PDB file of C-alpha atoms and ligand atoms in Angstrom:
ATOM      1  CA  MET A   1       3.590  23.544 -23.558  1.00 94.00           C
ATOM      2  CA  ASN A   2       0.333  21.814 -23.202  1.00 96.00           C
ATOM      3  CA  LEU A   3      -0.184  19.130 -20.938  1.00 95.00           C
ATOM      4  CA  GLN A   4      -2.962  16.469 -20.864  1.00 97.00           C
ATOM      5  CA  PHE A   5      -4.153  13.639 -18.226  1.00 97.00           C
ATOM      6  CA  ASN A   6      -6.397  12.304 -16.348  1.00 98.00           C
ATOM      7  CA  LEU A   7      -7.471  13.776 -13.374  1.00 97.00           C
ATOM      8  CA  ASN A   8      -9.545  12.627 -10.160  1.00 97.00           C
ATOM      9  CA  GLY A   9     -11.107  10.447 -12.878  1.00 95.00           C
ATOM     10  CA  LYS A  10     -11.143  13.116 -16.215  1.00 96.00           C
ATOM     11  CA  PRO A  11      -9.433  14.445 -18.797  1.00 97.00           C
ATOM     12  CA  TRP A  12      -7.966  17.423 -18.449  1.00 96.00           C
ATOM     13  CA  SER A  13      -5.782  19.279 -21.149  1.00 96.00           C
ATOM     14  CA  VAL A  14      -3.512  22.438 -19.447  1.00 96.00           C
ATOM     15  CA  ASP A  15      -1.408  24.739 -20.572  1.00 96.00           C
ATOM     16  CA  CYS A  16       2.222  25.297 -18.444  1.00 95.00           C
ATOM     17  CA  GLU A  17       5.621  25.946 -18.179  1.00 95.00           C
ATOM     18  CA  PRO A  18       7.993  23.165 -18.891  1.00 94.00           C
ATOM     19  CA  ALA A  19       9.773  24.405 -15.716  1.00 93.00           C
ATOM     20  CA  ASP A  20       6.250  24.157 -13.529  1.00 95.00           C
ATOM     21  CA  THR A  21       6.029  21.760 -10.740  1.00 94.00           C
ATOM     22  CA  LEU A  22       2.564  19.298 -10.738  1.00 95.00           C
ATOM     23  CA  ALA A  23       1.724  20.827  -7.621  1.00 94.00           C
ATOM     24  CA  GLU A  24       1.867  23.844  -8.979  1.00 94.00           C
ATOM     25  CA  VAL A  25      -0.025  23.173 -12.018  1.00 96.00           C
ATOM     26  CA  LEU A  26      -2.808  21.607  -9.108  1.00 96.00           C
ATOM     27  CA  ARG A  27      -3.016  24.856  -6.807  1.00 95.00           C
ATOM     28  CA  ASN A  28      -2.839  27.708  -9.161  1.00 94.00           C
ATOM     29  CA  GLN A  29      -4.119  26.788 -12.027  1.00 94.00           C
ATOM     30  CA  LEU A  30      -7.009  23.977 -11.462  1.00 96.00           C
ATOM     31  CA  ASN A  31      -7.484  25.461  -8.037  1.00 96.00           C
ATOM     32  CA  LEU A  32      -6.771  21.808  -6.232  1.00 96.00           C
ATOM     33  CA  ASN A  33      -5.258  23.544  -3.089  1.00 95.00           C
ATOM     34  CA  GLY A  34      -5.292  20.019  -0.892  1.00 95.00           C
ATOM     35  CA  THR A  35      -2.107  19.497  -2.507  1.00 94.00           C
ATOM     36  CA  LYS A  36       0.290  21.162  -0.186  1.00 91.00           C
ATOM     37  CA  VAL A  37       3.474  22.545  -0.914  1.00 88.00           C
ATOM     38  CA  SER A  38       5.879  22.328   2.196  1.00 82.00           C
ATOM     39  CA  CYS A  39       9.829  23.316   2.339  1.00 79.00           C
ATOM     40  CA  GLU A  40       9.943  24.320  -1.516  1.00 78.00           C
ATOM     41  CA  VAL A  41      14.161  23.588  -1.096  1.00 80.00           C
ATOM     42  CA  GLN A  42      13.549  19.139  -2.308  1.00 77.00           C
ATOM     43  CA  VAL A  43      13.307  17.769   0.722  1.00 77.00           C
ATOM     44  CA  CYS A  44       9.797  16.984   1.092  1.00 75.00           C
ATOM     45  CA  GLY A  45       9.431  16.274  -2.704  1.00 75.00           C
ATOM     46  CA  ALA A  46       6.457  17.826  -3.713  1.00 75.00           C
ATOM     47  CA  CYS A  47       8.620  19.726  -5.271  1.00 79.00           C
ATOM     48  CA  THR A  48      10.450  17.591  -7.412  1.00 84.00           C
ATOM     49  CA  TYR A  49       7.479  16.369  -9.749  1.00 91.00           C
ATOM     50  CA  LEU A  50       7.176  18.141 -12.704  1.00 94.00           C
ATOM     51  CA  ALA A  51       4.199  18.842 -14.749  1.00 95.00           C
ATOM     52  CA  TYR A  52       5.069  17.663 -17.865  1.00 95.00           C
ATOM     53  CA  GLU A  53       6.153  14.272 -15.754  1.00 95.00           C
ATOM     54  CA  ALA A  54       2.362  13.510 -15.253  1.00 96.00           C
ATOM     55  CA  ARG A  55       2.005  13.803 -18.882  1.00 96.00           C
ATOM     56  CA  GLY A  56      -1.237  11.190 -20.445  1.00 96.00           C
ATOM     57  CA  LYS A  57      -0.989   9.214 -16.525  1.00 97.00           C
ATOM     58  CA  ASN A  58      -4.024   9.369 -13.780  1.00 97.00           C
ATOM     59  CA  ILE A  59      -3.273  11.742 -10.987  1.00 97.00           C
ATOM     60  CA  LEU A  60      -5.880  11.522  -8.036  1.00 97.00           C
ATOM     61  CA  THR A  61      -5.594  13.904  -5.385  1.00 97.00           C
ATOM     62  CA  VAL A  62      -6.930  14.440  -1.986  1.00 97.00           C
ATOM     63  CA  GLU A  63     -10.528  16.290  -3.900  1.00 97.00           C
ATOM     64  CA  GLY A  64     -10.832  13.043  -5.971  1.00 97.00           C
ATOM     65  CA  LEU A  65     -11.481  10.904  -2.968  1.00 97.00           C
ATOM     66  CA  GLU A  66     -14.936  12.198  -2.506  1.00 94.00           C
ATOM     67  CA  LYS A  67     -17.856   9.834  -4.072  1.00 92.00           C
ATOM     68  CA  ALA A  68     -19.976  11.976  -6.560  1.00 90.00           C
ATOM     69  CA  ASP A  69     -22.366  12.004  -3.960  1.00 95.00           C
ATOM     70  CA  GLY A  70     -20.804  14.120  -1.268  1.00 94.00           C
ATOM     71  CA  THR A  71     -19.688  10.799   0.956  1.00 96.00           C
ATOM     72  CA  LEU A  72     -16.398  10.938   2.136  1.00 98.00           C
ATOM     73  CA  HIS A  73     -13.407   8.054   1.362  1.00 98.00           C
ATOM     74  CA  PRO A  74     -13.134   6.165   4.723  1.00 98.00           C
ATOM     75  CA  ILE A  75      -9.794   7.208   5.047  1.00 98.00           C
ATOM     76  CA  GLN A  76     -11.258  11.151   4.877  1.00 98.00           C
ATOM     77  CA  GLN A  77     -14.185   9.937   7.742  1.00 98.00           C
ATOM     78  CA  ALA A  78     -11.660   8.197   9.552  1.00 98.00           C
ATOM     79  CA  PHE A  79      -9.319  11.529   9.531  1.00 98.00           C
ATOM     80  CA  ILE A  80     -12.666  13.058  11.154  1.00 97.00           C
ATOM     81  CA  ASP A  81     -13.588  10.335  13.559  1.00 97.00           C
ATOM     82  CA  ASP A  82     -10.221  10.007  14.927  1.00 97.00           C
ATOM     83  CA  PHE A  83      -9.867  13.747  15.504  1.00 96.00           C
ATOM     84  CA  ALA A  84      -6.865  13.173  13.367  1.00 97.00           C
ATOM     85  CA  PHE A  85      -5.593  16.555  12.328  1.00 95.00           C
ATOM     86  CA  GLN A  86      -5.642  20.074  13.711  1.00 95.00           C
ATOM     87  CA  CYS A  87      -4.239  22.314  11.307  1.00 96.00           C
ATOM     88  CA  GLY A  88      -5.153  20.898   8.330  1.00 95.00           C
ATOM     89  CA  PHE A  89      -1.884  21.122   6.503  1.00 94.00           C
ATOM     90  CA  CYS A  90      -0.676  17.987   6.415  1.00 94.00           C
ATOM     91  CA  THR A  91      -3.716  16.221   6.194  1.00 97.00           C
ATOM     92  CA  PRO A  92      -4.048  16.059   2.407  1.00 96.00           C
ATOM     93  CA  GLY A  93      -1.087  14.239   2.347  1.00 95.00           C
ATOM     94  CA  MET A  94      -1.117  11.851   5.341  1.00 97.00           C
ATOM     95  CA  ILE A  95      -4.918  10.877   3.231  1.00 98.00           C
ATOM     96  CA  MET A  96      -3.339  10.387   0.193  1.00 97.00           C
ATOM     97  CA  ALA A  97      -0.647   8.040   1.631  1.00 97.00           C
ATOM     98  CA  ALA A  98      -2.525   5.754   3.895  1.00 98.00           C
ATOM     99  CA  LYS A  99      -4.670   5.353   0.920  1.00 98.00           C
ATOM    100  CA  SER A 100      -1.277   4.330  -0.958  1.00 97.00           C
ATOM    101  CA  LEU A 101      -0.833   2.072   1.916  1.00 98.00           C
ATOM    102  CA  LEU A 102      -4.149   0.712   2.436  1.00 98.00           C
ATOM    103  CA  ASP A 103      -4.621   0.471  -1.512  1.00 97.00           C
ATOM    104  CA  GLU A 104      -1.374  -2.510  -1.610  1.00 98.00           C
ATOM    105  CA  ASN A 105      -1.905  -3.532   1.628  1.00 98.00           C
ATOM    106  CA  PRO A 106      -5.256  -3.747   2.740  1.00 97.00           C
ATOM    107  CA  ASN A 107      -4.418  -4.855   6.465  1.00 97.00           C
ATOM    108  CA  PRO A 108      -1.493  -4.076   7.990  1.00 98.00           C
ATOM    109  CA  THR A 109       0.166  -3.709  11.251  1.00 98.00           C
ATOM    110  CA  ARG A 110       0.654  -0.649  13.574  1.00 97.00           C
ATOM    111  CA  ASP A 111       4.274  -1.164  12.571  1.00 98.00           C
ATOM    112  CA  GLU A 112       3.729  -1.023   8.920  1.00 98.00           C
ATOM    113  CA  ILE A 113       1.923   2.393   8.910  1.00 98.00           C
ATOM    114  CA  ILE A 114       3.918   3.506  10.957  1.00 97.00           C
ATOM    115  CA  HIS A 115       6.777   2.673   8.592  1.00 97.00           C
ATOM    116  CA  HIS A 116       4.766   3.595   5.768  1.00 97.00           C
ATOM    117  CA  MET A 117       4.007   6.660   6.588  1.00 96.00           C
ATOM    118  CA  ASP A 118       7.384   7.785   7.592  1.00 93.00           C
ATOM    119  CA  GLY A 119       8.226  10.537   5.613  1.00 89.00           C
ATOM    120  CA  ASN A 120       5.281  12.449   5.848  1.00 91.00           C
ATOM    121  CA  ILE A 121       5.873  14.865   9.006  1.00 91.00           C
ATOM    122  CA  CYS A 122       2.607  16.993  10.928  1.00 94.00           C
ATOM    123  CA  ARG A 123       3.770  19.029  13.178  1.00 92.00           C
ATOM    124  CA  CYS A 124       0.859  19.266  15.431  1.00 92.00           C
ATOM    125  CA  THR A 125      -2.018  16.348  15.777  1.00 86.00           C
ATOM    126  CA  GLY A 126       0.926  14.071  16.208  1.00 85.00           C
ATOM    127  CA  TYR A 127       0.949  10.328  15.276  1.00 95.00           C
ATOM    128  CA  VAL A 128      -1.384   7.889  17.420  1.00 97.00           C
ATOM    129  CA  PRO A 129      -4.286   9.554  15.915  1.00 97.00           C
ATOM    130  CA  ILE A 130      -2.836   9.733  12.417  1.00 98.00           C
ATOM    131  CA  VAL A 131      -2.289   5.421  12.984  1.00 98.00           C
ATOM    132  CA  ALA A 132      -5.908   5.086  15.156  1.00 98.00           C
ATOM    133  CA  ALA A 133      -7.788   6.946  12.141  1.00 98.00           C
ATOM    134  CA  ILE A 134      -5.472   4.709   9.197  1.00 98.00           C
ATOM    135  CA  GLN A 135      -6.091   1.545  11.277  1.00 98.00           C
ATOM    136  CA  ARG A 136     -10.015   2.710  11.446  1.00 98.00           C
ATOM    137  CA  ALA A 137     -10.194   2.966   7.710  1.00 98.00           C
ATOM    138  CA  ALA A 138      -8.460  -0.568   6.938  1.00 98.00           C
ATOM    139  CA  GLU A 139     -11.578  -1.773   9.057  1.00 98.00           C
ATOM    140  CA  VAL A 140     -14.087   0.218   7.790  1.00 97.00           C
ATOM    141  CA  MET A 141     -13.052  -0.838   4.143  1.00 97.00           C
ATOM    142  CA  ALA A 142     -12.909  -4.472   4.960  1.00 96.00           C
ATOM    143  CA  GLN A 143     -16.312  -4.543   6.111  1.00 96.00           C
ATOM    144  CA  GLU A 144     -17.118  -2.670   3.303  1.00 93.00           C
ATOM    145  CA  SER A 145     -15.568  -4.667   0.927  1.00 92.00           C
ATOM    146  CA  GLN A 146     -17.468  -7.628   2.155  1.00 91.00           C
ATOM    147  CA  LYS A 147     -20.883  -6.504   1.468  1.00 84.00           C
TER     148      LYS A 147
HETATM  149  S1  FES B   1      -2.665  19.063  11.489  1.00 56.82           S
HETATM  150 FE1  FES B   1      -1.193  20.607  11.496  1.00 56.82          FE
HETATM  151  S2  FES B   1       0.395  19.475  10.315  1.00 56.82           S
HETATM  152 FE2  FES B   1      -0.404  18.080  11.060  1.00 56.82          FE
END
């Protein structure tokens, strides 16, 4: 089947099988490897979104956060500045979940951050620097919005 959607702000057309997951299409056909597949038994959820469900929608991946001039998104920069990753496997998902939170709630409390992020698992860094990075990003984004 042919699938058309907007990906990171640009229109895309890709041929895929009806049972392909969006993660498979992003990773295997479009080489956007920031999207991770973890358990593959429908616990983490990455394999539960079929590619055809993206038809006509706007899809944003971690690769789409960077500005055209190469400047990282404040959340990406905050994860670097706060050393909020080690192996990096969870980092794209953490960053996108954090973006979802800050889009809805630009000034979350620590408890709100923890509650929002509780579906994202990190096996190596621990959550203290991740929460700190999200708090830092919220501050930077608030400052940038006042410019
Ligand atoms: S940095 Fe390795 S799983 Fe989170």
